[in-house]
């Protein structure tokens, strides 16, 4: 069955490999033919420059598969349908998970990319639909693209009576009634379940009372505040099913993660059995860690790049059409009063930087495409994906006119028609290279590509392996390259490969008891049906206290039969913490809708005067109307880029826990953070030179969240050799590095967290460094930092000390999102500060 699916190959046992985790139709065309072997390709890429940029090469060996017999309950019709798609028999982990689900146990299958997790849930779900003509199945994906991909996979089986259909924001209203009445396999996302299906449960009563399975795909993505919201959406779903007499089995699929059973149980509120032994075959992978070279001091960041790309911008952690939460963009400040620049920090050090990871990735993408290698480049930001694609296209067209047309960008914020056309072009081989945000990490199946480039550490080892796993065609060898950004964590990782290859993947962190999540979700549940005491047990710890607060606030009214919602309108609950409704980007001269930007990023990316990139075209923002959610832009290609700057203030609300370590104190508690974008810089694209700073008048935003912070006595700093005038720069540098290294300990990246440092804070009355979760109520990251404080801060100290720069650089103490322009900073004094903390803090 070679070539039937996108990655069929024979294992040692002679069993064809299969992966119905995505559509069998998602076969990438061969393009110009097979490229060089991964080792040869890597050798050619390394030879481009004078210095070798590769710091480590890891060889992930190939693995044979372990097949299993079809379960006896799988009908001949179902087995024949899978056989037509190249599936001769399941792998052992697929059969194990499928049997558990069919027997009525809630199960999570947590195995590697392309291990065929979809067969583990398709098999019991479809067998039940064929055996019981009234049964239904609900499938949830974190992105629309993934749901659409799974729809193609199920529809391709051509099973009579299943009638699969996608029900999401793109579904025409004319089709929605038919889906509610007739579809037995509905594919949607948590957002539509929250906004559409559960509020309309009466219309969905026939579907819900016959619900046999709930499939939760890529469940490891439900972390932090988003995951906590989804946990309660699932509890609301269970509640409505119980009202209709249904008790569906939950089947979850996850990338390899730490303790998946506990995470899945916390997400669903049910006991879940984990299947973690991956029995699928796998081709070998050559995994290289790549550090771009240092630029000469006099060149600064002078390499010309397209508009808006001369320095990093806040990436959005996107799903496909529903961006994940975007946290505060500023690391914070050094104090409430400006301090004079330090001799060993400040703007002068910005000249000594490494070559941009975006430029390096664009060149690598162009080189691999020119070699005939089908390549996907993962880029952390929407703007970065546009820049990488534009640079790669330009380089390819200079070499072979027209070859640049084989490369494109893919990101959230595109119109539906644009996304579908790009997906079609990729699946049919019209595109040979793609620069994408993580929208495609979980979206259209890309297993079968020859190489994956990862521009910057994606924040977790789970995401890193998920992205790297997209490489591998027909069981052949594949190449994965992590291109390090000029960032403390990236630099640490490329010089400490054991932190990537020798460490287990992280556990998924979510907290359903977060009161900022629990209360609004209980309000939504009360709208759907009055809450009863029995319901409070379903929603877990803190539910009674949250209900009491809702009653006190006048949102609920208590009656003998339960708690009732008092208002006419539904509560507004933002599952993904995007900071408000999306802002439409409209071309002012034509009225054409270009796309959208989530509300949380609009202050930074769409302020008046901002440069906005869309499919390689540069626009300048004329006006931002936050009330109407609209930004008017005009096409222009200026020779400058824009960089928003904000100010941040923080006050301590309460202390949950603390450690008294003599001159050092370590604290965990609630804080209030206020931030405001107050200005933006215009910088020359060619040189990075600051042209001017222009004021902005945008509203202040407030956040109550959880923070970890440490204090030091002034005397301990003096004894360590940190002079009073150098304290702001020392703390500021330590704060930046600590934020950059926290993802080593917590399931987050630096864009999930913020920070602030000050020589004297009004609440602590001491030199203090704060690091806080960028989500209302917290997301568990600060708690993890507090629990691992010694290890976290020791890794931070080592990353600063081991950096080869003399006075501080983006690889150690500078931050791409600093609200104070990385001024002041003192690298040697930051080491002294952390030495004091580590000398006194207990392990």
mmCIF file of N, CA, C and O in Angstrom, residues 281-329:
data_model
loop_
_atom_site.group_PDB
_atom_site.id
_atom_site.type_symbol
_atom_site.label_atom_id
_atom_site.label_comp_id
_atom_site.label_asym_id
_atom_site.label_seq_id
_atom_site.Cartn_x
_atom_site.Cartn_y
_atom_site.Cartn_z
ATOM 1 N N UNK A 281 6.117 2.464 14.057
ATOM 2 C CA UNK A 281 7.460 2.591 13.487
ATOM 3 C C UNK A 281 7.808 4.050 13.269
ATOM 4 O O UNK A 281 6.925 4.908 13.176
ATOM 5 N N UNK A 282 9.089 4.338 13.191
ATOM 6 C CA UNK A 282 9.522 5.728 13.017
ATOM 7 C C UNK A 282 10.817 5.749 12.222
ATOM 8 O O UNK A 282 11.715 4.932 12.451
ATOM 9 N N UNK A 283 10.898 6.651 11.282
ATOM 10 C CA UNK A 283 12.148 6.848 10.564
ATOM 11 C C UNK A 283 13.140 7.597 11.439
ATOM 12 O O UNK A 283 12.776 8.265 12.395
ATOM 13 N N UNK A 284 14.404 7.472 11.128
ATOM 14 C CA UNK A 284 15.427 8.166 11.889
ATOM 15 C C UNK A 284 15.395 9.668 11.641
ATOM 16 O O UNK A 284 15.005 10.126 10.565
ATOM 17 N N UNK A 285 15.796 10.421 12.644
ATOM 18 C CA UNK A 285 15.821 11.886 12.553
ATOM 19 C C UNK A 285 17.203 12.390 12.947
ATOM 20 O O UNK A 285 17.752 11.977 13.979
ATOM 21 N N UNK A 286 17.760 13.256 12.132
ATOM 22 C CA UNK A 286 18.979 13.976 12.481
ATOM 23 C C UNK A 286 18.558 15.339 13.012
ATOM 24 O O UNK A 286 17.946 16.125 12.284
ATOM 25 N N UNK A 287 18.851 15.600 14.277
ATOM 26 C CA UNK A 287 18.360 16.816 14.946
ATOM 27 C C UNK A 287 19.572 17.689 15.279
ATOM 28 O O UNK A 287 20.442 17.308 16.057
ATOM 29 N N UNK A 288 19.636 18.874 14.676
ATOM 30 C CA UNK A 288 20.771 19.773 14.864
ATOM 31 C C UNK A 288 20.359 21.000 15.663
ATOM 32 O O UNK A 288 19.269 21.543 15.468
ATOM 33 N N UNK A 289 21.238 21.423 16.562
ATOM 34 C CA UNK A 289 21.073 22.680 17.283
ATOM 35 C C UNK A 289 21.956 23.718 16.598
ATOM 36 O O UNK A 289 23.172 23.521 16.464
ATOM 37 N N UNK A 290 21.359 24.825 16.176
ATOM 38 C CA UNK A 290 22.008 25.785 15.287
ATOM 39 C C UNK A 290 22.018 27.159 15.953
ATOM 40 O O UNK A 290 20.974 27.709 16.271
ATOM 41 N N UNK A 291 23.217 27.718 16.160
ATOM 42 C CA UNK A 291 23.343 29.052 16.762
ATOM 43 C C UNK A 291 23.864 30.031 15.710
ATOM 44 O O UNK A 291 24.994 29.902 15.243
ATOM 45 N N UNK A 292 23.040 31.010 15.310
ATOM 46 C CA UNK A 292 23.506 31.982 14.323
ATOM 47 C C UNK A 292 24.774 32.687 14.790
ATOM 48 O O UNK A 292 24.985 32.872 15.990
ATOM 49 N N UNK A 293 25.624 33.099 13.852
ATOM 50 C CA UNK A 293 26.899 33.708 14.236
ATOM 51 C C UNK A 293 26.722 35.118 14.786
ATOM 52 O O UNK A 293 25.725 35.795 14.509
ATOM 53 N N UNK A 294 27.711 35.544 15.564
ATOM 54 C CA UNK A 294 27.739 36.926 16.039
ATOM 55 C C UNK A 294 28.047 37.854 14.881
ATOM 56 O O UNK A 294 28.865 37.556 14.008
ATOM 57 N N UNK A 295 27.385 39.005 14.875
ATOM 58 C CA UNK A 295 27.681 40.027 13.883
ATOM 59 C C UNK A 295 28.883 40.835 14.340
ATOM 60 O O UNK A 295 29.107 40.993 15.548
ATOM 61 N N UNK A 296 29.656 41.377 13.422
ATOM 62 C CA UNK A 296 30.747 42.265 13.820
ATOM 63 C C UNK A 296 30.200 43.442 14.612
ATOM 64 O O UNK A 296 29.100 43.930 14.316
ATOM 65 N N UNK A 297 30.916 43.923 15.621
ATOM 66 C CA UNK A 297 30.411 45.007 16.457
ATOM 67 C C UNK A 297 29.972 46.227 15.665
ATOM 68 O O UNK A 297 28.974 46.857 15.971
ATOM 69 N N UNK A 298 30.702 46.541 14.589
ATOM 70 C CA UNK A 298 30.365 47.760 13.866
ATOM 71 C C UNK A 298 29.143 47.600 12.975
ATOM 72 O O UNK A 298 28.563 48.573 12.524
ATOM 73 N N UNK A 299 28.722 46.324 12.729
ATOM 74 C CA UNK A 299 27.616 46.133 11.800
ATOM 75 C C UNK A 299 26.275 46.232 12.479
ATOM 76 O O UNK A 299 25.260 46.417 11.833
ATOM 77 N N UNK A 300 26.248 46.117 13.818
ATOM 78 C CA UNK A 300 24.980 46.160 14.529
ATOM 79 C C UNK A 300 24.038 45.124 13.985
ATOM 80 O O UNK A 300 24.407 44.015 13.689
ATOM 81 N N UNK A 301 22.814 45.512 13.790
ATOM 82 C CA UNK A 301 21.815 44.604 13.212
ATOM 83 C C UNK A 301 21.523 45.040 11.798
ATOM 84 O O UNK A 301 20.396 45.177 11.383
ATOM 85 N N UNK A 302 22.586 45.262 11.026
ATOM 86 C CA UNK A 302 22.445 45.993 9.792
ATOM 87 C C UNK A 302 21.927 45.190 8.616
ATOM 88 O O UNK A 302 21.631 45.757 7.601
ATOM 89 N N UNK A 303 21.875 43.906 8.720
ATOM 90 C CA UNK A 303 21.434 43.141 7.560
ATOM 91 C C UNK A 303 20.046 43.568 7.159
ATOM 92 O O UNK A 303 19.117 43.538 7.943
ATOM 93 N N UNK A 304 19.845 44.020 5.909
ATOM 94 C CA UNK A 304 18.526 44.496 5.510
ATOM 95 C C UNK A 304 17.496 43.380 5.594
ATOM 96 O O UNK A 304 17.749 42.251 5.213
ATOM 97 N N UNK A 305 16.338 43.744 6.088
ATOM 98 C CA UNK A 305 15.238 42.797 6.198
ATOM 99 C C UNK A 305 13.967 43.517 5.809
ATOM 100 O O UNK A 305 13.919 44.731 5.753
ATOM 101 N N UNK A 306 12.906 42.794 5.525
ATOM 102 C CA UNK A 306 11.659 43.442 5.144
ATOM 103 C C UNK A 306 11.116 44.300 6.268
ATOM 104 O O UNK A 306 11.538 44.201 7.410
ATOM 105 N N UNK A 307 10.146 45.170 5.963
ATOM 106 C CA UNK A 307 9.613 46.090 6.967
ATOM 107 C C UNK A 307 9.150 45.363 8.209
ATOM 108 O O UNK A 307 8.502 44.336 8.136
ATOM 109 N N UNK A 308 9.496 45.939 9.356
ATOM 110 C CA UNK A 308 8.998 45.426 10.613
ATOM 111 C C UNK A 308 9.798 44.311 11.210
ATOM 112 O O UNK A 308 9.432 43.797 12.255
ATOM 113 N N UNK A 309 10.918 43.919 10.608
ATOM 114 C CA UNK A 309 11.586 42.727 11.099
ATOM 115 C C UNK A 309 12.939 42.990 11.721
ATOM 116 O O UNK A 309 13.665 42.071 12.006
ATOM 117 N N UNK A 310 13.305 44.233 11.946
ATOM 118 C CA UNK A 310 14.658 44.479 12.421
ATOM 119 C C UNK A 310 14.854 44.100 13.860
ATOM 120 O O UNK A 310 15.969 43.988 14.331
ATOM 121 N N UNK A 311 13.784 43.886 14.598
ATOM 122 C CA UNK A 311 13.936 43.368 15.943
ATOM 123 C C UNK A 311 12.700 42.592 16.294
ATOM 124 O O UNK A 311 11.666 42.754 15.679
ATOM 125 N N UNK A 312 12.797 41.686 17.268
ATOM 126 C CA UNK A 312 11.664 40.810 17.543
ATOM 127 C C UNK A 312 10.447 41.591 17.991
ATOM 128 O O UNK A 312 10.543 42.653 18.585
ATOM 129 N N UNK A 313 9.282 41.049 17.697
ATOM 130 C CA UNK A 313 8.029 41.589 18.180
ATOM 131 C C UNK A 313 7.347 40.507 18.977
ATOM 132 O O UNK A 313 7.673 39.338 18.867
ATOM 133 N N UNK A 314 6.365 40.869 19.803
ATOM 134 C CA UNK A 314 5.723 39.853 20.632
ATOM 135 C C UNK A 314 5.001 38.813 19.799
ATOM 136 O O UNK A 314 4.052 39.123 19.114
ATOM 137 N N UNK A 315 5.460 37.555 19.801
ATOM 138 C CA UNK A 315 4.757 36.540 19.051
ATOM 139 C C UNK A 315 3.412 36.235 19.688
ATOM 140 O O UNK A 315 3.230 36.417 20.874
ATOM 141 N N UNK A 316 2.458 35.759 18.871
ATOM 142 C CA UNK A 316 1.193 35.307 19.406
ATOM 143 C C UNK A 316 1.199 33.796 19.419
ATOM 144 O O UNK A 316 1.468 33.169 18.425
ATOM 145 N N UNK A 317 0.878 33.144 20.543
ATOM 146 C CA UNK A 317 0.815 31.696 20.600
ATOM 147 C C UNK A 317 -0.497 31.291 19.975
ATOM 148 O O UNK A 317 -1.521 31.268 20.608
ATOM 149 N N UNK A 318 -0.500 31.082 18.681
ATOM 150 C CA UNK A 318 -1.747 30.902 17.977
ATOM 151 C C UNK A 318 -2.166 29.473 17.815
ATOM 152 O O UNK A 318 -1.378 28.601 17.553
ATOM 153 N N UNK A 319 -3.419 29.343 17.980
ATOM 154 C CA UNK A 319 -4.006 28.185 17.354
ATOM 155 C C UNK A 319 -4.336 28.637 15.956
ATOM 156 O O UNK A 319 -3.806 29.609 15.466
ATOM 157 N N UNK A 320 -5.220 28.026 15.300
ATOM 158 C CA UNK A 320 -5.482 28.376 13.911
ATOM 159 C C UNK A 320 -6.262 29.663 13.827
ATOM 160 O O UNK A 320 -5.763 30.691 13.403
ATOM 161 N N UNK A 321 -7.508 29.657 14.282
ATOM 162 C CA UNK A 321 -8.314 30.863 14.197
ATOM 163 C C UNK A 321 -8.593 31.457 15.567
ATOM 164 O O UNK A 321 -9.196 32.509 15.666
ATOM 165 N N UNK A 322 -8.199 30.768 16.612
ATOM 166 C CA UNK A 322 -8.421 31.251 17.960
ATOM 167 C C UNK A 322 -7.076 31.369 18.653
ATOM 168 O O UNK A 322 -6.591 30.421 19.238
ATOM 169 N N UNK A 323 -6.423 32.538 18.564
ATOM 170 C CA UNK A 323 -5.096 32.667 19.161
ATOM 171 C C UNK A 323 -5.120 32.358 20.642
ATOM 172 O O UNK A 323 -6.072 32.679 21.341
ATOM 173 N N UNK A 324 -4.059 31.734 21.092
ATOM 174 C CA UNK A 324 -3.900 31.439 22.506
ATOM 175 C C UNK A 324 -3.602 32.722 23.265
ATOM 176 O O UNK A 324 -3.338 33.760 22.681
ATOM 177 N N UNK A 325 -3.648 32.706 24.611
ATOM 178 C CA UNK A 325 -3.501 33.933 25.374
ATOM 179 C C UNK A 325 -2.203 34.677 25.061
ATOM 180 O O UNK A 325 -1.145 34.085 24.925
ATOM 181 N N UNK A 326 -2.320 35.997 24.948
ATOM 182 C CA UNK A 326 -1.151 36.844 24.734
ATOM 183 C C UNK A 326 -0.892 37.628 26.004
ATOM 184 O O UNK A 326 -1.686 38.458 26.407
ATOM 185 N N UNK A 327 0.204 37.364 26.707
ATOM 186 C CA UNK A 327 0.469 38.008 27.966
ATOM 187 C C UNK A 327 1.042 39.392 27.809
ATOM 188 O O UNK A 327 1.277 39.865 26.708
ATOM 189 N N UNK A 328 1.293 40.085 28.936
ATOM 190 C CA UNK A 328 1.863 41.426 28.870
ATOM 191 C C UNK A 328 3.175 41.414 28.096
ATOM 192 O O UNK A 328 3.963 40.482 28.187
ATOM 193 N N UNK A 329 3.414 42.483 27.353
ATOM 194 C CA UNK A 329 4.563 42.497 26.478
ATOM 195 C C UNK A 329 5.825 43.032 27.138
ATOM 196 O O UNK A 329 6.912 42.836 26.656
#
